[in-house]
Coordinates of C-alpha atoms and ligand atoms in Angstrom, one line a residue:
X1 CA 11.3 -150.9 -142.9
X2 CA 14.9 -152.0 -141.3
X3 CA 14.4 -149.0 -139.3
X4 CA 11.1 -149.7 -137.8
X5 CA 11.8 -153.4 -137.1
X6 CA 15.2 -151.7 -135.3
X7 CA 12.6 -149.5 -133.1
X8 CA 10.3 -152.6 -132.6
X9 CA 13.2 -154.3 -131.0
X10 CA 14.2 -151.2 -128.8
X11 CA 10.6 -150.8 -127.8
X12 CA 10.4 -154.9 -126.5
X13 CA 13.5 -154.7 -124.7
X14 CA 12.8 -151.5 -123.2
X15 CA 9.9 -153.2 -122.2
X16 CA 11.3 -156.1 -121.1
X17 CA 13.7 -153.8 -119.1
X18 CA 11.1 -151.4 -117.6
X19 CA 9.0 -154.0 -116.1
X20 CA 11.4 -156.4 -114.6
X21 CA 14.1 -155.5 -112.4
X22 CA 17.5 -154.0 -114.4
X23 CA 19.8 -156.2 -112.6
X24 CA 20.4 -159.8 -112.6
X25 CA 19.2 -160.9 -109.2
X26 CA 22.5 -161.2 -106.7
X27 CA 20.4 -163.6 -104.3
X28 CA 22.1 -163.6 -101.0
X29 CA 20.6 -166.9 -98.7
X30 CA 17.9 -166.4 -96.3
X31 CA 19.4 -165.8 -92.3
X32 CA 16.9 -167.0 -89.4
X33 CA 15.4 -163.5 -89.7
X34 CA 15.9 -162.2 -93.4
X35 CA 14.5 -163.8 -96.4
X36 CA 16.7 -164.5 -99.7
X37 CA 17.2 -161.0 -100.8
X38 CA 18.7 -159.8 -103.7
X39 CA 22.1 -157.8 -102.7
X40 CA 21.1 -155.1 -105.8
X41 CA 17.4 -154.5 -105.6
X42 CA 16.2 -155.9 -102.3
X43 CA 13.8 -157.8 -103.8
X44 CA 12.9 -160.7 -101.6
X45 CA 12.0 -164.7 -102.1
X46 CA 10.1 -166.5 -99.7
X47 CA 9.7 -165.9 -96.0
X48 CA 12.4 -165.8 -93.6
X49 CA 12.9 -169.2 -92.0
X50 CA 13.0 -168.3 -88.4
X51 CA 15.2 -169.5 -85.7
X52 CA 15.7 -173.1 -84.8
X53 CA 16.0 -173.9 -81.4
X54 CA 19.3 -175.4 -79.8
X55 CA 19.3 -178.0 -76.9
X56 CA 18.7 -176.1 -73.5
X57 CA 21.8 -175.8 -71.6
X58 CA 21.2 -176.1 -67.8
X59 CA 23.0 -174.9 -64.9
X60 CA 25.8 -172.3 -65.6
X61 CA 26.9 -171.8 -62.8
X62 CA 28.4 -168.5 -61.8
X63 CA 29.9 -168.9 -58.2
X64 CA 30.3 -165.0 -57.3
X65 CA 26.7 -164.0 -57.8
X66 CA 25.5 -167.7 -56.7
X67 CA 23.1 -168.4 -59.6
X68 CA 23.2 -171.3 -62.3
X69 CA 21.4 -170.0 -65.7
X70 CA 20.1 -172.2 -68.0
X71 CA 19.6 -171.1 -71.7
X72 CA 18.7 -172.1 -75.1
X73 CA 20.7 -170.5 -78.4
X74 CA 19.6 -170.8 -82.5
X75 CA 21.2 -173.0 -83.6
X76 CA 22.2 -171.6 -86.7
X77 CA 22.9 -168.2 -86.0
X78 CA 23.9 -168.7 -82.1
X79 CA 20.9 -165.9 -81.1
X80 CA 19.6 -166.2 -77.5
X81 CA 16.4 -167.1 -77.4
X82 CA 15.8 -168.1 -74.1
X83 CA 17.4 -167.5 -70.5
X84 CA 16.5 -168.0 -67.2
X85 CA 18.4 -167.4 -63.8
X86 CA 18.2 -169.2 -60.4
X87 CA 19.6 -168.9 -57.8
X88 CA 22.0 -171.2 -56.1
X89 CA 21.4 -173.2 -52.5
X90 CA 24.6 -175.4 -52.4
X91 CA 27.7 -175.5 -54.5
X92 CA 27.4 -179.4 -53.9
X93 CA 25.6 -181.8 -55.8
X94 CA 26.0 -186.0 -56.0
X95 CA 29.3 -186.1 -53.9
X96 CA 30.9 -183.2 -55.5
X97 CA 31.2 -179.8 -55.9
X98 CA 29.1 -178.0 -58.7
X99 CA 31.9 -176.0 -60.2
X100 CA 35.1 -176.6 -62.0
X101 CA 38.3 -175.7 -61.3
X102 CA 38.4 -172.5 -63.6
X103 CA 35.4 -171.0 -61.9
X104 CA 36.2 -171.4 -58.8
X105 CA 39.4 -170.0 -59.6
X106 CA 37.0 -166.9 -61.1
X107 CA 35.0 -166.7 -57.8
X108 CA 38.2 -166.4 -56.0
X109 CA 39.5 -163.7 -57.9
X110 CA 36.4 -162.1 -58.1
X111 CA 35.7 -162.7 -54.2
X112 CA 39.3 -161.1 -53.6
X113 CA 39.3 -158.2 -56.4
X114 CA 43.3 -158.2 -56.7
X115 CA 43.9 -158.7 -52.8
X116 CA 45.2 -162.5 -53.5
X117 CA 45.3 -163.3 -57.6
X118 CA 44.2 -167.1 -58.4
X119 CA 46.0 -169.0 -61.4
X120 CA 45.3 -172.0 -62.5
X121 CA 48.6 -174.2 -63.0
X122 CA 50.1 -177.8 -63.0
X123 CA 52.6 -179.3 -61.0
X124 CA 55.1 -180.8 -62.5
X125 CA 53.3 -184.1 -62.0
X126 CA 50.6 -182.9 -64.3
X127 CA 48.5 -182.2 -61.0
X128 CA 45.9 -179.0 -61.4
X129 CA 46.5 -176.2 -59.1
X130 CA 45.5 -172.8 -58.8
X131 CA 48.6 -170.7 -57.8
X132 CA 48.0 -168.0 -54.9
X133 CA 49.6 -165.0 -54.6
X134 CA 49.2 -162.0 -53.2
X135 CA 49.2 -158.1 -54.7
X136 CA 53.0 -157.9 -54.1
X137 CA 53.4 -161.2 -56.4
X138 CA 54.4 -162.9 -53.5
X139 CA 53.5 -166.8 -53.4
X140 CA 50.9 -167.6 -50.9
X141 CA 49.8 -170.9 -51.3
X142 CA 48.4 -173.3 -53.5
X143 CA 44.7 -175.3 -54.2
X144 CA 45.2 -178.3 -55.3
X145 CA 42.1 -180.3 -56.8
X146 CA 41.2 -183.4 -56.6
X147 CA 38.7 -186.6 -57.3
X148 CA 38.4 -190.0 -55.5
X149 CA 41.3 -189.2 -54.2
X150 CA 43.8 -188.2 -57.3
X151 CA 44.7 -184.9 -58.3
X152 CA 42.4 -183.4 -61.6
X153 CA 44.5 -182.7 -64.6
X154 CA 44.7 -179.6 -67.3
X155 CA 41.9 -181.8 -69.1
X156 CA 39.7 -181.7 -66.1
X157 CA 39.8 -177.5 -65.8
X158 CA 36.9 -176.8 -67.1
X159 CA 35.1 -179.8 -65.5
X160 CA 32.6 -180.1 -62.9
X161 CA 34.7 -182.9 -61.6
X162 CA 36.2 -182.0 -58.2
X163 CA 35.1 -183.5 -55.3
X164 CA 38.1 -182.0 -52.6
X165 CA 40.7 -179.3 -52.3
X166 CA 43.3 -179.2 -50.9
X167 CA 45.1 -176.0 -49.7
X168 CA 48.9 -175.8 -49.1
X169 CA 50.7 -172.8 -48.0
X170 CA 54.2 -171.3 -48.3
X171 CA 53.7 -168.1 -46.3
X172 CA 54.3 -168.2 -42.5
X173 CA 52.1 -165.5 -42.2
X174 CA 48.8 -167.0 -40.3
X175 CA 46.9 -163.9 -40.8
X176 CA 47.5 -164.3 -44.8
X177 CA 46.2 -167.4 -44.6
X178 CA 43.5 -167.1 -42.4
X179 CA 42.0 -164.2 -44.8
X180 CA 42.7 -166.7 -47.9
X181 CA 41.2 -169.8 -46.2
X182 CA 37.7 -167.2 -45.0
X183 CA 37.8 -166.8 -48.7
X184 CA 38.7 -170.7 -50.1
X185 CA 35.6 -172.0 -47.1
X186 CA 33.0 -169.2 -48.9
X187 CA 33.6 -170.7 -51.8
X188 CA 32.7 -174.2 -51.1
X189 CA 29.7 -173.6 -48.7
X190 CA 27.1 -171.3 -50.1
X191 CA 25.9 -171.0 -46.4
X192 CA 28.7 -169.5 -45.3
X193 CA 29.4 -165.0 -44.7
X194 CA 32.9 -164.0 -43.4
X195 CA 32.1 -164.1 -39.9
X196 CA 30.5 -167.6 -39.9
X197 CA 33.7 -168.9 -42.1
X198 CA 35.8 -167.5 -39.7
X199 CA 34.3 -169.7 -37.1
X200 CA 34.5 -172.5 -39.5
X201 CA 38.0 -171.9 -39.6
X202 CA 38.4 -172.2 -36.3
X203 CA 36.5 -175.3 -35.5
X204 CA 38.3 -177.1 -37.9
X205 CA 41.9 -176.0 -36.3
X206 CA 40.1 -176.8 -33.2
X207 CA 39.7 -180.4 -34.6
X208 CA 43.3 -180.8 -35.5
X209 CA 43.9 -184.6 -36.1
X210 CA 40.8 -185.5 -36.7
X211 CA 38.1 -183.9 -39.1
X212 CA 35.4 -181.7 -38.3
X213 CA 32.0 -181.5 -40.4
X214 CA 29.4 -178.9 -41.5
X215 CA 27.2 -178.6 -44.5
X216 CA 27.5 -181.7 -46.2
X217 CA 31.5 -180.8 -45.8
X218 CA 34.0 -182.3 -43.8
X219 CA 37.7 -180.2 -43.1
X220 CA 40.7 -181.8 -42.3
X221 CA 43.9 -179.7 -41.4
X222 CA 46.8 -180.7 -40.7
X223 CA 50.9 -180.2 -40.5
X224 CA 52.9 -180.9 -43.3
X225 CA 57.2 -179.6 -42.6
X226 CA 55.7 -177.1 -40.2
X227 CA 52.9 -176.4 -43.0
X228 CA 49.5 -176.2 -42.8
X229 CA 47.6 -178.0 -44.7
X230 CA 43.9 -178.0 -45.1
X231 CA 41.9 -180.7 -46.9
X232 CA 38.1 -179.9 -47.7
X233 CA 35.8 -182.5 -48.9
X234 CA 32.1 -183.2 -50.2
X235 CA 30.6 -185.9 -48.2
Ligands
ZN15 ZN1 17.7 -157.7 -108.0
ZN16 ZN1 18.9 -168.1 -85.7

């Protein structure tokens, strides 16, 4: 009799064990995409809870290929869900300029591919510059940038804040700077080729001591210890 009951008990749980799953359920949380899933069996609960939208990000701008994209991420799980590229007509908007320091620093490197290497830097007044030199590591020049007027700050890098620049230089080499300043004037006017910002260039030497305007732009140069200096502002 013992021994039957015994086998009556190893029938149930085989049973038991037979139609159920052998394992306790490891149940790993649901992702945007998979259900809760058991790590051993795969067996799932539930459907998967989809993504959830993020706020749309507009207008990141990318100052080589002129476009500004605008896209929306999951929140959760950071997946792209939506994207779209325009392109760019002006690198100005509401008295400034569109980009922050650290990307125009980008489209310069970019524009120059290792002729002239950008940096961005401070002065030791805290003032934000990008460094210029050229492939030889020799120092070129400076951009200094700037708002109402004061220079932006380490803070400001990353900032759409900038509403001038101004460009120093240390070489006496004109023809290094006029290939840096064709470069700098590209950069700030989305109108402008090489040929047509070399003619820019020269207008606003041409205007020395007073300022010469194109574009929504107006360029100032002038001598500082024998140095040029060039200041570029949004109107
Ligand atoms: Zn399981
Ligand atoms: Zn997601």
């Amino acid at each position: 009799m013992k021994r039957i009951i015994s086998t009556l008990l190893l029938l149930v749980l085989c049973c038991t064990l037979l139609t159920g799953c052998f394992c306790k359920h490891e149940w790993q949380d649901a992702t945007c995409t998979t259900p809760t899933t058991c790590s051993l069996c795969g067996k799932t609960e539930g459907e998967a809870p989809g993504h959830m939208a993020g706020d749309m990000v507009t207008g990141e701008i990318d100052l080589a290929a002129k476009t500004s994209t605008s896209y929306q991420n999951c929140k959760i799980c950071g997946t792209s869900l939506h994207s779209e590229v325009t392109d760019l007509t002006t690198f100005l908007d509401g008295g400034k300029f569109i980009f922050s320091p650290n990307q125009y620093n980008d489209a310069m490197n970019t524009y120059f591919g290792g002729e002239y290497i950008f940096e961005i830097d401070t002065l030791d007044s805290g003032a934000l510059i990008s460094m210029i030199s050229d492939a030889n590591g020799g120092v070129t020049g400076a951009i200094m940038y700037l708002a109402n007027g004061d220079s932006l700050t380490i803070d400001d890098a990353d900032s759409p804040a900038c509403d001038s620049l101004l460009s120093y230089w240390y070489t006496d080499d004109n023809a290094q700077i006029i290939d840096v300043m064709t470069g700098i004037l590209m950069g700030c006017d989305i109108n402008l080729n090489e040929e047509t910002a070399l003619n820019t260039l020269s207008a606003i030497i041409d205007a020395y001591g007073s300022s010469y305007s194109s574009n929504g732009l107006s360029y100032e140069v002038t001598l500082n210890d024998n140095d040029f200096v060039f200041l570029i502002s949004v109107d």
